XYZ file of C-alpha atoms in Angstrom:
686
model
C -23.937 6.256 27.253
C -21.762 8.754 29.173
C -20.696 6.080 31.693
C -19.694 3.680 28.888
C -17.736 6.415 27.166
C -15.885 7.200 30.421
C -15.032 3.494 30.760
C -13.677 3.378 27.201
C -11.673 6.590 27.749
C -10.160 5.249 30.972
C -9.261 1.864 29.474
C -7.573 3.304 26.430
C -5.942 6.066 28.498
C -4.352 3.451 30.761
C -3.246 1.486 27.713
C -1.702 4.637 26.213
C 0.173 5.294 29.493
C 1.422 1.707 29.590
C 2.658 2.072 26.012
C 4.513 5.233 27.008
C 6.247 3.432 29.903
C 7.115 0.470 27.676
C 8.471 2.878 25.071
C 10.797 4.465 27.664
C 12.018 1.028 28.820
C 12.447 -0.106 25.207
C 14.367 3.107 24.432
C 16.734 2.546 27.331
C 17.304 -1.075 26.322
C 17.875 -0.093 22.701
C 20.292 2.662 23.699
C 22.251 0.257 25.905
C 22.341 -2.429 23.188
C 23.351 0.064 20.545
C 26.038 1.476 22.863
C 27.423 -2.008 23.442
C 27.302 -2.701 19.722
C 29.093 0.584 19.000
C 31.769 -0.141 21.629
C 32.177 -3.645 20.212
C 32.659 -2.197 16.741
C 35.162 0.303 18.115
C 37.064 -2.493 19.857
C 37.207 -4.439 16.601
C 38.545 -1.395 14.776
C 41.042 -0.626 17.547
C 42.208 -4.228 17.652
C 42.939 -3.956 13.947
C 44.737 -0.637 14.524
C 46.694 -2.201 17.391
C 47.751 -5.090 15.166
C 48.851 -2.627 12.489
C 50.848 -0.596 15.019
C 52.454 -3.668 16.571
C 53.390 -5.036 13.146
C 54.816 -1.657 12.168
C 56.717 -1.403 15.436
C 58.092 -4.938 15.096
C 59.105 -4.185 11.538
C 60.806 -0.914 12.560
C 62.673 -2.594 15.433
C 63.729 -5.406 13.126
C 65.087 -2.940 10.582
C 66.847 -0.916 13.299
C 68.304 -4.103 14.718
C 69.600 -5.080 11.278
C 71.143 -1.619 10.770
C 72.727 -1.603 14.235
C 74.003 -5.152 13.819
C 75.530 -4.286 10.433
C 77.246 -1.225 11.911
C 78.434 -3.236 14.870
C 79.990 -5.846 12.597
C 81.568 -3.177 10.395
C 82.988 -1.444 13.454
C 84.211 -4.716 14.920
C 86.156 -5.427 11.745
C 87.617 -1.905 11.651
C 87.679 -0.401 15.159
C 89.729 2.568 14.016
C 87.413 3.785 11.254
C 87.082 7.533 10.875
C 84.087 9.862 10.513
C 84.194 9.658 6.766
C 84.153 5.876 6.685
C 81.448 5.791 9.387
C 79.240 8.191 7.448
C 79.732 6.234 4.225
C 78.813 2.956 5.911
C 75.795 4.387 7.715
C 74.435 6.166 4.642
C 74.245 2.882 2.771
C 72.227 1.362 5.600
C 69.804 4.084 6.736
C 68.918 6.068 3.614
C 65.880 3.824 3.070
C 64.763 3.902 6.702
C 62.945 7.189 7.223
C 62.189 6.403 10.866
C 65.907 6.569 11.799
C 66.683 10.187 12.518
C 70.454 9.888 13.031
C 73.117 7.377 13.988
C 76.056 7.831 16.372
C 79.159 5.736 17.063
C 80.548 5.957 20.614
C 83.863 4.076 21.090
C 84.569 3.804 24.794
C 81.065 5.283 25.313
C 82.076 8.657 23.840
C 80.360 9.880 20.682
C 82.978 10.433 17.956
C 81.001 9.675 14.804
C 77.571 10.934 13.769
C 75.467 10.688 10.670
C 74.324 13.002 9.361
C 76.790 15.525 10.715
C 74.650 18.512 9.861
C 72.368 19.341 12.769
C 74.090 16.837 15.055
C 77.380 18.664 15.674
C 76.601 19.105 19.391
C 76.426 15.364 19.907
C 80.078 14.865 18.900
C 82.212 14.424 22.020
C 79.245 13.467 24.212
C 80.180 11.020 26.969
C 77.294 8.741 27.894
C 78.693 8.432 31.395
C 77.857 12.118 31.908
C 74.168 11.436 31.091
C 72.806 9.243 33.854
C 69.499 8.416 32.131
C 71.103 7.384 28.847
C 74.033 5.727 30.594
C 71.637 3.416 32.435
C 70.270 2.238 29.079
C 73.835 1.768 27.765
C 74.761 -0.333 30.760
C 71.628 -2.406 30.314
C 72.488 -3.048 26.672
C 76.088 -3.958 27.567
C 75.003 -6.192 30.414
C 72.478 -8.011 28.201
C 74.902 -7.941 25.236
C 71.770 -7.081 23.243
C 70.147 -3.908 21.830
C 68.152 -1.882 24.287
C 65.475 0.723 23.438
C 65.520 3.795 25.635
C 63.198 6.726 25.649
C 61.764 9.072 25.343
C 64.889 11.137 26.020
C 65.773 14.746 25.436
C 68.337 14.819 22.668
C 71.433 16.991 22.913
C 70.881 18.195 19.340
C 67.337 19.229 20.327
C 63.957 17.609 20.473
C 63.104 14.244 21.900
C 63.223 10.730 20.589
C 64.067 7.105 21.224
C 67.572 5.685 21.211
C 68.368 2.108 20.347
C 71.650 1.350 22.148
C 73.516 -1.486 20.435
C 76.733 -2.730 22.196
C 79.737 -3.440 19.978
C 82.348 -5.999 21.058
C 85.645 -6.713 19.334
C 87.647 -9.933 19.492
C 90.971 -9.786 21.408
C 92.414 -12.846 19.693
C 92.418 -14.972 22.832
C 88.826 -16.037 22.400
C 87.695 -13.109 24.386
C 85.756 -10.020 23.405
C 86.349 -6.463 24.344
C 83.719 -3.706 24.574
C 84.473 -1.315 21.775
C 81.526 0.972 22.654
C 77.971 1.378 21.437
C 76.161 2.284 18.239
C 73.167 4.534 18.887
C 70.189 4.813 16.499
C 67.883 7.737 17.191
C 64.218 7.464 16.192
C 61.835 10.396 16.357
C 58.876 10.189 18.680
C 56.487 10.407 15.704
C 58.315 7.796 13.666
C 58.404 5.082 16.324
C 54.826 3.872 15.741
C 53.759 5.727 12.584
C 50.330 6.746 13.879
C 49.516 8.529 10.635
C 48.606 5.148 9.130
C 45.760 4.646 11.636
C 44.397 8.109 12.307
C 45.053 7.752 16.052
C 46.501 10.534 18.192
C 49.542 10.366 20.483
C 47.254 10.592 23.501
C 45.345 7.475 22.356
C 48.361 5.094 22.270
C 50.808 3.949 24.950
C 53.717 1.492 24.942
C 55.392 -0.063 27.969
C 57.938 -2.737 28.699
C 56.945 -5.769 30.777
C 59.500 -6.893 33.306
C 60.581 -10.567 33.385
C 58.502 -10.972 36.524
C 55.430 -9.980 34.570
C 55.052 -6.677 36.361
C 54.380 -3.749 34.010
C 57.387 -1.519 33.554
C 57.627 2.119 32.746
C 55.692 3.636 29.873
C 58.078 4.531 27.086
C 55.523 5.968 24.654
C 52.291 7.862 25.272
C 50.459 8.542 28.496
C 50.425 6.102 31.391
C 46.707 6.858 31.937
C 45.908 5.012 28.701
C 46.537 1.704 30.471
C 43.997 2.648 33.163
C 41.137 3.375 30.731
C 40.269 -0.225 29.650
C 42.334 -0.043 26.452
C 42.833 -2.589 23.707
C 46.173 -4.234 24.624
C 48.383 -5.899 22.056
C 51.281 -7.927 23.503
C 54.473 -8.275 21.466
C 58.156 -9.108 21.744
C 60.741 -6.525 20.699
C 64.515 -6.911 20.897
C 64.122 -9.827 23.278
C 61.812 -7.963 25.711
C 58.081 -8.268 26.342
C 56.023 -5.184 25.523
C 52.426 -4.099 25.814
C 50.818 -1.730 23.302
C 47.631 -0.020 24.557
C 45.144 1.733 22.233
C 42.106 3.860 23.056
C 39.577 5.450 20.699
C 40.130 9.113 20.013
C 38.585 11.037 22.884
C 38.192 7.885 24.983
C 35.387 5.396 25.117
C 32.098 7.038 24.096
C 29.375 7.395 26.694
C 26.759 6.660 24.059
C 26.230 5.590 20.489
C 26.319 8.108 17.613
C 22.884 6.816 16.752
C 21.494 7.590 20.181
C 19.621 10.732 19.004
C 18.138 8.729 16.145
C 17.108 5.901 18.488
C 15.582 8.340 20.949
C 13.731 10.129 18.149
C 12.567 6.860 16.571
C 11.453 5.452 19.927
C 9.615 8.656 20.784
C 7.987 8.742 17.344
C 6.983 5.071 17.594
C 5.573 5.674 21.064
C 3.634 8.697 19.853
C 2.321 6.733 16.878
C 1.295 3.806 19.070
C -0.323 6.085 21.617
C -2.081 7.928 18.799
C -3.192 4.624 17.316
C -4.470 3.407 20.674
C -6.372 6.623 21.242
C -7.690 6.446 17.698
C -8.695 2.825 18.288
C -10.451 3.952 21.423
C -12.300 6.546 19.389
C -13.182 3.908 16.786
C -14.309 1.527 19.514
C -16.580 4.215 20.922
C -17.914 4.973 17.460
C -18.355 1.252 16.756
C -20.197 0.737 20.034
C -22.431 3.719 19.302
C -23.041 2.420 15.784
C -23.817 -1.054 17.154
C -26.366 0.315 19.572
C -27.843 2.533 16.884
C -28.078 -0.469 14.564
C -29.743 -2.570 17.242
C -32.241 0.191 17.960
C -32.886 0.631 14.246
C -33.432 -3.100 13.762
C -35.755 -3.138 16.739
C -37.710 -0.198 15.315
C -38.296 -1.934 11.970
C -41.837 -2.824 10.949
C -40.451 -5.972 9.353
C -38.977 -8.976 11.105
C -35.183 -9.266 11.208
C -33.340 -12.504 12.044
C -29.591 -13.183 11.969
C -27.897 -16.620 11.972
C -24.166 -17.220 12.335
C -21.899 -19.248 10.043
C -22.946 -22.421 11.897
C -26.592 -21.565 11.258
C -27.338 -20.753 14.879
C -29.592 -17.920 15.961
C -27.692 -14.732 16.802
C -30.525 -12.226 17.230
C -34.041 -11.304 16.123
C -36.110 -8.230 16.729
C -39.466 -7.991 18.460
C -41.340 -8.003 15.146
C -39.720 -11.335 14.176
C -40.619 -12.803 17.557
C -44.236 -11.742 16.992
C -44.389 -13.793 13.787
C -43.280 -16.872 15.728
C -44.935 -16.049 19.043
C -45.792 -19.659 20.054
C -42.113 -20.678 20.310
C -40.197 -17.376 20.497
C -39.580 -17.619 24.251
C -38.213 -21.179 23.939
C -35.692 -20.343 21.215
C -32.863 -18.294 22.765
C -29.764 -17.161 20.810
C -27.598 -20.137 19.906
C -30.514 -22.341 18.832
C -29.931 -24.041 15.496
C -32.178 -23.040 12.599
C -33.116 -26.679 12.067
C -34.362 -26.966 15.673
C -36.368 -23.755 15.333
C -38.205 -24.983 12.205
C -38.882 -28.433 13.682
C -40.373 -26.857 16.796
C -42.554 -24.574 14.658
C -43.790 -27.630 12.746
C -44.443 -29.488 15.965
C -46.761 -26.772 17.314
C -48.532 -26.475 13.925
C -47.482 -22.909 13.184
C -47.608 -23.297 9.371
C -50.976 -23.634 7.645
C -49.706 -25.262 4.412
C -48.449 -28.396 6.238
C -51.245 -30.969 6.555
C -49.682 -34.290 7.617
C -46.382 -35.796 8.817
C -45.244 -36.830 5.348
C -45.940 -33.388 3.933
C -44.283 -31.823 6.983
C -40.994 -33.676 6.367
C -40.979 -32.753 2.667
C -41.801 -29.134 3.531
C -39.051 -29.136 6.180
C -36.394 -30.418 3.765
C -37.370 -27.867 1.113
C -37.337 -25.021 3.660
C -33.921 -26.142 4.944
C -32.524 -26.310 1.399
C -33.822 -22.814 0.547
C -32.433 -21.414 3.809
C -28.979 -22.871 3.231
C -28.951 -21.564 -0.342
C -29.932 -18.098 0.980
C -30.576 -16.754 -2.500
C -34.326 -16.586 -2.880
C -37.600 -15.407 -1.430
C -40.073 -17.781 0.210
C -43.700 -17.274 1.182
C -45.354 -18.972 4.139
C -48.915 -19.046 5.344
C -49.180 -19.119 9.115
C -51.787 -20.942 11.124
C -53.555 -17.660 11.960
C -54.072 -16.932 8.252
C -51.321 -14.361 7.848
C -49.023 -14.602 4.850
C -45.361 -13.698 5.281
C -42.520 -13.304 2.796
C -39.018 -14.336 3.866
C -36.022 -12.971 1.943
C -32.665 -14.506 2.896
C -29.130 -13.566 1.875
C -25.574 -14.396 2.917
C -23.059 -11.898 4.275
C -19.352 -12.040 3.313
C -18.670 -13.418 6.809
C -20.932 -16.423 6.196
C -23.844 -15.155 8.297
C -27.440 -15.524 7.060
C -29.808 -12.559 7.215
C -33.557 -13.147 7.076
C -36.038 -10.360 6.444
C -39.674 -11.203 7.247
C -42.498 -9.062 5.848
C -46.206 -9.437 6.488
C -47.684 -9.475 2.985
C -51.174 -10.554 3.955
C -52.793 -7.412 2.545
C -50.579 -7.449 -0.533
C -51.373 -11.127 -1.070
C -55.089 -10.438 -0.823
C -54.753 -7.540 -3.243
C -52.662 -9.697 -5.603
C -55.233 -12.474 -5.543
C -57.980 -9.954 -6.231
C -55.967 -8.499 -9.115
C -55.309 -11.982 -10.505
C -59.005 -12.789 -10.346
C -59.776 -9.531 -12.127
C -57.069 -10.254 -14.703
C -58.466 -13.711 -15.324
C -61.928 -12.252 -15.774
C -60.460 -9.637 -18.145
C -58.677 -12.332 -20.136
C -61.796 -14.471 -20.238
C -63.787 -11.434 -21.335
C -61.278 -10.596 -24.066
C -61.211 -14.207 -25.185
C -64.990 -14.433 -25.257
C -65.542 -11.061 -26.895
C -62.817 -11.817 -29.441
C -64.508 -15.053 -30.372
C -67.876 -13.286 -30.498
C -66.424 -10.599 -32.759
C -64.649 -13.057 -35.020
C -67.879 -14.915 -35.839
C -69.728 -11.943 -37.448
C -66.460 -10.675 -38.941
C -65.986 -14.022 -40.623
C -69.443 -13.727 -42.112
C -68.759 -10.159 -43.235
C -65.468 -11.204 -44.797
C -67.263 -14.070 -46.498
C -69.781 -11.773 -48.264
C -67.577 -8.690 -48.665
C -65.675 -10.128 -51.683
C -68.972 -10.434 -53.563
C -69.664 -6.767 -52.912
C -66.087 -5.923 -53.906
C -66.676 -7.773 -57.224
C -70.457 -7.580 -57.844
C -70.065 -8.769 -61.425
C -69.354 -12.244 -60.050
C -72.889 -12.503 -58.629
C -75.398 -14.599 -60.615
C -77.905 -11.770 -60.431
C -75.360 -9.317 -61.785
C -74.583 -11.660 -64.646
C -78.315 -11.947 -65.511
C -78.709 -8.196 -65.315
C -75.744 -7.689 -67.624
C -77.250 -10.182 -70.106
C -80.506 -8.260 -70.097
C -78.678 -4.990 -70.601
C -76.759 -6.533 -73.443
C -79.921 -6.936 -75.516
C -80.482 -3.986 -77.787
C -84.126 -3.598 -76.975
C -83.862 -4.090 -73.245
C -82.725 -0.745 -71.968
C -81.805 2.650 -73.121
C -78.163 3.751 -73.010
C -78.932 5.973 -70.039
C -80.268 3.049 -68.028
C -77.254 0.953 -68.918
C -74.918 3.699 -67.791
C -76.811 4.150 -64.530
C -76.701 0.427 -63.811
C -72.956 0.295 -64.581
C -72.359 3.282 -62.338
C -74.339 1.671 -59.529
C -72.367 -1.580 -59.822
C -69.122 0.397 -59.717
C -70.212 2.186 -56.537
C -71.181 -1.153 -54.970
C -67.721 -2.514 -55.892
C -65.903 0.432 -54.330
C -67.932 0.291 -51.131
C -67.521 -3.457 -50.957
C -63.734 -3.123 -51.221
C -63.790 -0.620 -48.342
C -65.982 -2.953 -46.283
C -63.611 -5.861 -47.013
C -60.506 -3.815 -46.094
C -62.014 -2.552 -42.842
C -63.217 -6.033 -41.938
C -59.731 -7.467 -42.517
C -58.194 -4.691 -40.392
C -60.719 -5.295 -37.654
C -60.089 -9.033 -37.780
C -56.338 -8.447 -37.499
C -56.905 -6.312 -34.405
C -59.185 -8.969 -32.901
C -56.516 -11.617 -33.623
C -53.879 -9.459 -31.910
C -56.052 -9.073 -28.833
C -56.714 -12.807 -28.819
C -53.003 -13.600 -29.210
C -52.135 -11.268 -26.359
C -54.743 -12.936 -24.187
C -53.002 -16.242 -24.923
C -49.644 -14.697 -24.099
C -50.850 -13.359 -20.764
C -52.365 -16.706 -19.862
C -49.249 -18.599 -20.919
C -51.090 -20.554 -23.565
C -48.749 -19.826 -26.500
C -47.078 -23.009 -27.674
C -44.277 -23.520 -30.186
C -44.310 -26.288 -32.753
C -40.719 -26.411 -33.990
C -39.731 -28.022 -37.276
C -37.161 -27.710 -40.019
C -38.257 -25.313 -42.738
C -36.886 -23.059 -45.454
C -36.091 -19.569 -44.212
C -35.809 -18.289 -47.784
C -39.252 -19.642 -48.638
C -40.798 -17.987 -45.577
C -39.225 -14.583 -46.328
C -40.285 -14.870 -49.991
C -43.907 -15.550 -48.980
C -43.915 -12.508 -46.675
C -42.450 -10.298 -49.409
C -45.074 -11.512 -51.894
C -47.921 -10.780 -49.479
C -46.734 -7.187 -48.907
C -45.677 -6.514 -52.494
C -48.971 -4.899 -53.520
C -49.090 -2.722 -50.360
C -45.510 -1.567 -50.961
C -46.279 -0.800 -54.591
C -49.330 1.304 -53.650
C -47.153 3.225 -51.134
C -44.401 3.820 -53.692
C -41.820 1.845 -51.666
C -39.205 -0.714 -52.685
C -39.634 -3.978 -50.756
C -36.551 -6.206 -51.085
C -35.782 -9.629 -49.674
C -32.202 -10.733 -48.960
C -31.849 -14.258 -47.546
C -28.632 -16.305 -47.559
C -29.887 -18.964 -45.126
C -31.214 -22.417 -46.012
C -33.192 -24.484 -43.555
C -33.525 -23.535 -39.904
C -35.190 -24.970 -36.785
C -38.190 -23.127 -35.349
C -41.919 -22.567 -35.458
C -42.541 -21.227 -38.978
C -46.026 -19.925 -38.129
C -44.850 -17.890 -35.127
C -41.696 -16.625 -36.853
C -43.760 -15.572 -39.843
C -46.131 -13.784 -37.457
C -43.143 -11.856 -35.973
C -41.712 -10.856 -39.344
C -45.186 -10.095 -40.728
C -45.693 -7.634 -37.882
C -42.258 -6.011 -38.353
C -42.676 -5.645 -42.143
C -46.213 -4.269 -41.718
C -44.966 -1.664 -39.227
C -42.079 -0.722 -41.532
C -44.434 -0.145 -44.465
C -46.836 1.851 -42.284
C -44.176 4.204 -40.921
C -42.159 4.681 -44.139
C -43.313 7.383 -46.561
C -40.396 7.234 -48.987
C -37.508 4.911 -49.715
C -37.330 1.175 -49.117
C -37.973 -1.676 -46.703
C -35.492 -4.574 -46.558
C -36.301 -8.015 -45.150
C -33.121 -10.080 -44.580
C -31.738 -13.236 -42.960
C -28.070 -14.144 -42.530
C -25.855 -16.351 -40.441
C -23.899 -14.848 -37.546
C -21.672 -16.590 -34.929
C -24.590 -16.784 -32.486
C -27.056 -18.319 -34.974
C -29.353 -16.883 -37.663
C -30.143 -13.156 -37.634
C -33.444 -11.897 -39.044
C -33.842 -8.164 -39.658
C -36.321 -5.667 -41.064
C -34.817 -2.306 -42.009
C -36.653 0.772 -43.316
C -35.943 4.377 -44.284
C -38.927 5.770 -42.400
C -39.355 8.423 -39.737
C -37.262 6.608 -37.105
C -37.788 6.466 -33.337
C -36.496 8.820 -30.639
C -33.988 7.259 -28.257
C -36.242 7.799 -25.259
C -38.907 5.531 -26.812
C -36.668 2.631 -27.891
C -37.338 0.610 -24.737
C -41.034 1.349 -24.293
C -42.152 0.384 -27.813
C -41.986 -3.309 -26.834
C -44.442 -2.823 -23.996
C -48.106 -3.684 -24.431
C -50.456 -0.994 -25.733
C -47.478 1.272 -26.459
C -46.821 3.366 -29.555
C -44.451 6.298 -30.023
C -47.344 8.752 -29.480
C -51.134 8.791 -29.726
C -51.134 10.482 -33.114
C -49.565 7.374 -34.685
C -52.463 5.303 -33.467
C -54.961 7.627 -35.066
C -52.924 7.907 -38.267
C -51.866 4.300 -38.800
C -54.250 2.364 -36.568
C -53.351 -0.652 -34.462
C -53.709 -1.841 -30.878
C -50.132 -1.317 -29.744
C -49.804 -5.067 -29.065
C -47.923 -6.183 -32.193
C -44.361 -5.551 -30.968
C -45.138 -6.904 -27.494
C -46.415 -10.158 -29.040
C -43.432 -10.311 -31.430
C -40.998 -9.794 -28.536
C -42.603 -12.638 -26.572
C -42.541 -15.020 -29.540
C -38.847 -14.257 -30.199
C -38.027 -14.904 -26.539
C -39.807 -18.266 -26.726
C -37.353 -19.143 -29.512
C -34.395 -18.210 -27.274
C -33.705 -14.827 -28.871
C -34.105 -11.141 -28.005
C -35.901 -8.649 -30.235
C -33.807 -5.474 -30.532
C -33.980 -2.189 -32.411
C -31.593 0.521 -33.582
C -33.024 3.736 -34.928
C -32.149 7.277 -35.926
C -34.832 9.940 -36.146
C -35.501 10.923 -39.737
C -33.324 8.135 -41.216
C -35.153 4.941 -40.351
C -35.098 1.939 -38.041
C -33.733 -1.615 -37.952
C -35.511 -4.354 -35.982
C -33.550 -7.597 -35.630
C -33.226 -10.765 -33.568
C -30.919 -13.781 -33.540
C -32.408 -17.263 -33.523
C -29.932 -19.648 -31.841
C -30.498 -22.723 -33.963
C -28.768 -25.280 -31.742
C -30.507 -23.962 -28.631
C -33.847 -23.845 -30.402
C -33.376 -27.413 -31.594
C -32.787 -28.567 -27.998
C -35.317 -26.442 -26.138
C -38.172 -25.914 -28.545
C -39.426 -29.523 -28.659
C -39.785 -29.480 -24.883
C -41.541 -26.140 -25.064
C -43.931 -27.590 -27.582
C -45.133 -30.085 -25.019
C -45.693 -27.537 -22.230
C -47.696 -24.428 -21.627
C -45.395 -21.419 -21.548
C -45.583 -19.784 -18.140
């Protein structure tokens, strides 16, 4: 056991370690995939931001180009305009362009006009030729005869920004143009791209010009390092030049995903859960193995045989006790042998005593196979060595068949002895009942004469003699009359006791028939009302003497049944009701209910305790012994009535309340009785 447990612990420990390693690998893979997904999402967002910035930049350059071109044309038409005219013209063009910080006009490359003047006074009089950096941009614009963006530059009026240098040429009249100067539009560093619309920082964006050769030029906006950090690059054309706009996420590309802690935690939790589950499964496997061995040992220790067949009806296992029952072939029937082969081999070696020839063997085999496949009953077999075994079979939810084999040889012998004794008892009761009925019949035949002695011929002659005046004295006549009265009273008592004794003998005889299965029904159509009326008439005098009201309530016409047996049932119930009711009434009734016809006897007697409601229908049972002594009876009446009702397809029931009375009732299913009863009439009831 310890070695097996160590093996289980080692196997599941290795599996838990392997799960841990796989969890680490899975965590790394998930982190890498999530990081790539996060970077891909960031790239998509940055590409959108880059498109927004490039569109904004293109739009700003287009507007600045329009403004500069308009100023250039206005200046070309009026080269000698003054500051006031310049300011008026510029104000109409730039008031709706917040990105343009100021505008300057530089005829002959010297700044003479600015807008707005306030804050830009120091720029007036500036000569671009004295500023090498800006002059280079001016020359480039003049040489290209196109606007040129320069920056970032330190502005004379303070701060830094970008200057769009737009060359202005005037016509000389000879088809030639003359350089008037340049118009300069200053844009703030913040207003060039409008980063506030994207949430990006200055350090995350860079802009550079691409030379005609395709070689990257200088960076005019942002940090040059942005282009070295695998940025999102948006290519665009501005003012006739090629540009590249580079965008990075704020803080650079992330080393991991924001969900990395969650992934690590989830992976670790999943690994712990799996490891815990594996270890728990290992524990369950150990427990299951221990339980399996315990079960096998328990089955082996059973005094009864145990056999298990699988869903294909092949032998799985059987204990030593089961092998002992089938010792002649046990060694030749290993696990996996079909049940059919096992039984055929047992028949071949003659292991069953009840099989006498080949024809009987085949019939017995088919019946045994059918019962085994049904697996719902109990079968008895007598073996060749004289032992009797009982086989109980049942099916498991998995489709397996379990057979339990018990040696009932001693029980069978005891049962047979008890049955023989019961038969002798029944024969004795039958014989003694018949022997008692013969003298009781004679007694009942003569008792009426004693109950009414005046009906005797001798009594009539004696009365005639006494009637003569000279025959007897008045004293003799009185004595004779008194003697006849005493004889009448004693005769009535003898007749009543004889009838009671005969009723008891009849009950014992009926019960003997019930026990032997000899009660037969003879169903017919008869009047239920007539039967109940006859019963009420027979008990009317007894009820009157007891001071009770006996009523009959029947709303049923003809029914199907055995009128003699049904009358016997109701006669017994009414008799009991009258015996156990001291005051009130007894009601005999019949009515139709959905199940059939309900007969009932209800009284206002002493009632029955709840603990006795089930036992009163058993043989020789009364509520207590005092009732037997007080009211008489054998205790068989209700047992016989219950059996007769069941033969009709009904169930005799009772409801009772102590001190308030009882109600005995049963339902006779007419349709069922009509179908079943005729068959029952032809057979002995088992």
